[in-house]
Short mmCIF file of C-alpha atoms in Angstrom, two decimals:
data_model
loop_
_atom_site.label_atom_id
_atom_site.label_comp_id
_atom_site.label_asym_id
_atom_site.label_seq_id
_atom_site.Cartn_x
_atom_site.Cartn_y
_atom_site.Cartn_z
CA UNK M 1 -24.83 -21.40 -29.96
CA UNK M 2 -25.52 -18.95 -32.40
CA UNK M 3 -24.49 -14.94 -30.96
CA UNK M 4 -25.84 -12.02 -32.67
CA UNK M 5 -23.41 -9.31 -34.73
CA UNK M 6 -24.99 -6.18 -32.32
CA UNK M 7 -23.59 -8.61 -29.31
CA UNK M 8 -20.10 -9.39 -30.83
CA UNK M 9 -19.97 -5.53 -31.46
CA UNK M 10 -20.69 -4.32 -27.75
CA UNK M 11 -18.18 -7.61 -26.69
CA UNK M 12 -15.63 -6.42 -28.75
CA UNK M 13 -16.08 -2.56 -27.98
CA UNK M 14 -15.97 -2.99 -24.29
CA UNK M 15 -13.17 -5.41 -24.73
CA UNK M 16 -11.05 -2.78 -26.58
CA UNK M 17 -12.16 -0.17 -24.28
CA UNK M 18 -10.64 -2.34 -21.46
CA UNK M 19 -7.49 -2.55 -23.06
CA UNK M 20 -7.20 1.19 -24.42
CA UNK M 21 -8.41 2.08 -19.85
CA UNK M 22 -5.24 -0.56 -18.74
CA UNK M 23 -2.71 1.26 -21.64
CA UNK M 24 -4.09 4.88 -22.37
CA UNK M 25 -2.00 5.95 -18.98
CA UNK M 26 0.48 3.86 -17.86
CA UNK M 27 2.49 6.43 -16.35
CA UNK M 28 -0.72 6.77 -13.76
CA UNK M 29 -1.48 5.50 -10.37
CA UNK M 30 -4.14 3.10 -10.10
CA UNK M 31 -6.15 3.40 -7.19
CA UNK M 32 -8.94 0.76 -5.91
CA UNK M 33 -11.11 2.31 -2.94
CA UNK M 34 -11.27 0.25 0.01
CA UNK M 35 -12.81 0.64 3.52
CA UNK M 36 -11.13 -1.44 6.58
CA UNK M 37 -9.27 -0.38 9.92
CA UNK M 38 -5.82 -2.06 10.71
CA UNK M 39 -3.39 -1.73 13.72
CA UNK M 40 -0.33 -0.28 12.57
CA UNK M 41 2.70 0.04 14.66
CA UNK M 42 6.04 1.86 14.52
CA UNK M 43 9.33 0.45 16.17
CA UNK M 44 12.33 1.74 15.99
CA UNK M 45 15.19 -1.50 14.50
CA UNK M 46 18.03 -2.73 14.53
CA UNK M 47 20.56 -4.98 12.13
CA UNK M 48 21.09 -8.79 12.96
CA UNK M 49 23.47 -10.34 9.62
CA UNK M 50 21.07 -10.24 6.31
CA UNK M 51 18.08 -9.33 8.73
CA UNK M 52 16.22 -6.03 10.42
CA UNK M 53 14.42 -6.89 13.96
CA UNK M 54 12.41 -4.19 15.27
CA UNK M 55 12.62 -3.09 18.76
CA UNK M 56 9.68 -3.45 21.18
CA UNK M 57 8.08 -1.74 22.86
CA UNK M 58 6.58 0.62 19.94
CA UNK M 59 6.91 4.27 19.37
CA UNK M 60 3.19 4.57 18.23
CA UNK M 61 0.07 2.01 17.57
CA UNK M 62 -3.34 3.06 16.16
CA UNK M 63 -6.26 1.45 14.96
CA UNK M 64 -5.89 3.87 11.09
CA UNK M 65 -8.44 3.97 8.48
CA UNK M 66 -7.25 2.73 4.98
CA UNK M 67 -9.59 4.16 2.30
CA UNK M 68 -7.51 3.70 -0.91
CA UNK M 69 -4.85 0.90 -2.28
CA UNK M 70 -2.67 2.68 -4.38
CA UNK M 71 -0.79 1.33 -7.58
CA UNK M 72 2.50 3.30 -9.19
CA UNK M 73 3.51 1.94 -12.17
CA UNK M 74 6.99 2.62 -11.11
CA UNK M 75 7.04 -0.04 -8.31
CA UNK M 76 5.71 -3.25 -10.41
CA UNK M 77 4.29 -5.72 -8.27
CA UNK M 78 3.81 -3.62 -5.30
CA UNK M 79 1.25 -1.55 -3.96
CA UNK M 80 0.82 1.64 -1.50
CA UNK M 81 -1.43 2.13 1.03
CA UNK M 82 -1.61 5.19 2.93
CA UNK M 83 -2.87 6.81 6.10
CA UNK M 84 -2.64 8.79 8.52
CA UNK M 85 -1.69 8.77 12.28
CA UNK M 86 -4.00 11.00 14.10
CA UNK M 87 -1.29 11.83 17.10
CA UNK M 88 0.13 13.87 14.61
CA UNK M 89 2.84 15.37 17.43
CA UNK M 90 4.00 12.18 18.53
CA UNK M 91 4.51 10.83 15.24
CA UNK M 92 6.19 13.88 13.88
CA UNK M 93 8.59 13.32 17.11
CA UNK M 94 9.37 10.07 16.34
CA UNK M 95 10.31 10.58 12.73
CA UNK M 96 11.97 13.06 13.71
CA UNK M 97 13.88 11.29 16.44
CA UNK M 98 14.52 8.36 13.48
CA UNK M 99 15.80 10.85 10.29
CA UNK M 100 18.38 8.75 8.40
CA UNK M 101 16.77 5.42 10.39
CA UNK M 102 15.24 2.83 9.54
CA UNK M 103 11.78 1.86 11.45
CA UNK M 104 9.34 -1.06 10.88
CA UNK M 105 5.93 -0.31 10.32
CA UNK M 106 3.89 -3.77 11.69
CA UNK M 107 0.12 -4.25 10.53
CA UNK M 108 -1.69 -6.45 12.24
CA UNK M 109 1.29 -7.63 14.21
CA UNK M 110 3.11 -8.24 11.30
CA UNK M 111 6.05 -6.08 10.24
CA UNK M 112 5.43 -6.13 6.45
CA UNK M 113 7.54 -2.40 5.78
CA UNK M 114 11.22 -1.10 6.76
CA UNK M 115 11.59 2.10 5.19
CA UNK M 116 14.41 4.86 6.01
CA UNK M 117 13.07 8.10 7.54
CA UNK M 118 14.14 10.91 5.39
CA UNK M 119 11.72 13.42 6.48
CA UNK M 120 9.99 14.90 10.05
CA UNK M 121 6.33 14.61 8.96
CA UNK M 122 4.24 16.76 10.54
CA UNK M 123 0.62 16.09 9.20
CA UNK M 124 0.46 12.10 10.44
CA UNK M 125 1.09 10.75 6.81
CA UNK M 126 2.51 6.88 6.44
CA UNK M 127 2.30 4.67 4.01
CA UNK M 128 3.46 1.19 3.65
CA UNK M 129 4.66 -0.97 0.31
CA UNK M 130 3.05 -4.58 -0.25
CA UNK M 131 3.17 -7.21 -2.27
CA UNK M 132 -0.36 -8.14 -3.91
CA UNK M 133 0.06 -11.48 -1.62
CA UNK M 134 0.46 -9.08 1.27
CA UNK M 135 -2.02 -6.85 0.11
CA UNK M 136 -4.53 -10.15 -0.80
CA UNK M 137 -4.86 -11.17 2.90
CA UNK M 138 -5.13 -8.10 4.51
CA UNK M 139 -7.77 -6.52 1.82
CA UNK M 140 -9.38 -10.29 1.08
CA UNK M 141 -12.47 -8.90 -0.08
CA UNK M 142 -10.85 -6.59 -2.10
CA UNK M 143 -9.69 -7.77 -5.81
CA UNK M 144 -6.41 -6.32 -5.95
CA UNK M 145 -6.13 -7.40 -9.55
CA UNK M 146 -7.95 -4.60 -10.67
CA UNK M 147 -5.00 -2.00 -9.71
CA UNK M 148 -2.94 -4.28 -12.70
CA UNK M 149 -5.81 -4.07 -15.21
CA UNK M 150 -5.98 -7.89 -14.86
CA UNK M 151 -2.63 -8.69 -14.86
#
């Protein structure tokens, strides 16, 4: 198959562009817009041996809208993926109620985060860590690849 030079050109160019886009700023989140609802849940835990078992029932559980997938280059393989709470008082109780704690934040019926409080939030804000497999099966339409550049 014979390719033209003007062809090789733009395949190399874009090429390179791709690589100087994944390098230029590593230091900067990625971010991959997404659209999809997900139950999230908060329960307060406790410590069994090597393992952290949340305690039913829940403080709060929403249906929240996830419109970004965030990726800091700080945390590797992982990925963020905020939203918000909209019974902003109740959740700003709770964290309140759970400063120094540790809760576990369930998606889907799944607890896939158990981070220490170290803050009363008043605006609703939560987030939750993943790994990509985590992130692949809640977000399957979604190629979470492209917050690594590829990787």
């Amino acid at each position: 198959m014979k390719i033209s030079k003007p062809f090789v050109s733009i395949l190399t160019a874009g090429a390179f562009s791709l690589f100087v886009a994944c390098t230029a700023n590593t230091n900067e989140p990625t971010k991959l817009s997404v659209n999809k609802s997900l139950n999230v849940a908060v329960a307060p835990t406790k410590e069994k041996g090597d393992s952290i078992i949340p305690i039913l029932p829940y403080l709060i559980e929403e249906t929240v809208h996830i419109s970004e997938i965030v990726h800091y280059p700080e945390d590797k393989n992982l990925v963020t993926v905020p939203f918000n709470f909209s019974d902003t008082t109740k959740y700003a109780a709770i964290t309140e109620a759970n400063l120094e704690k540790r809760i576990a934040i369930s998606v889907n019926g799944n607890v896939v985060y158990t981070p220490v409080v170290k803050a009363r939030l008043n605006n609703g804000a939560c987030m939750v860590l993943l790994t990509i497999e985590q992130a692949e099966k809640l977000f399957p339409n979604t190629d979470i690849n492209q917050l690594f550049c590829g990787k």
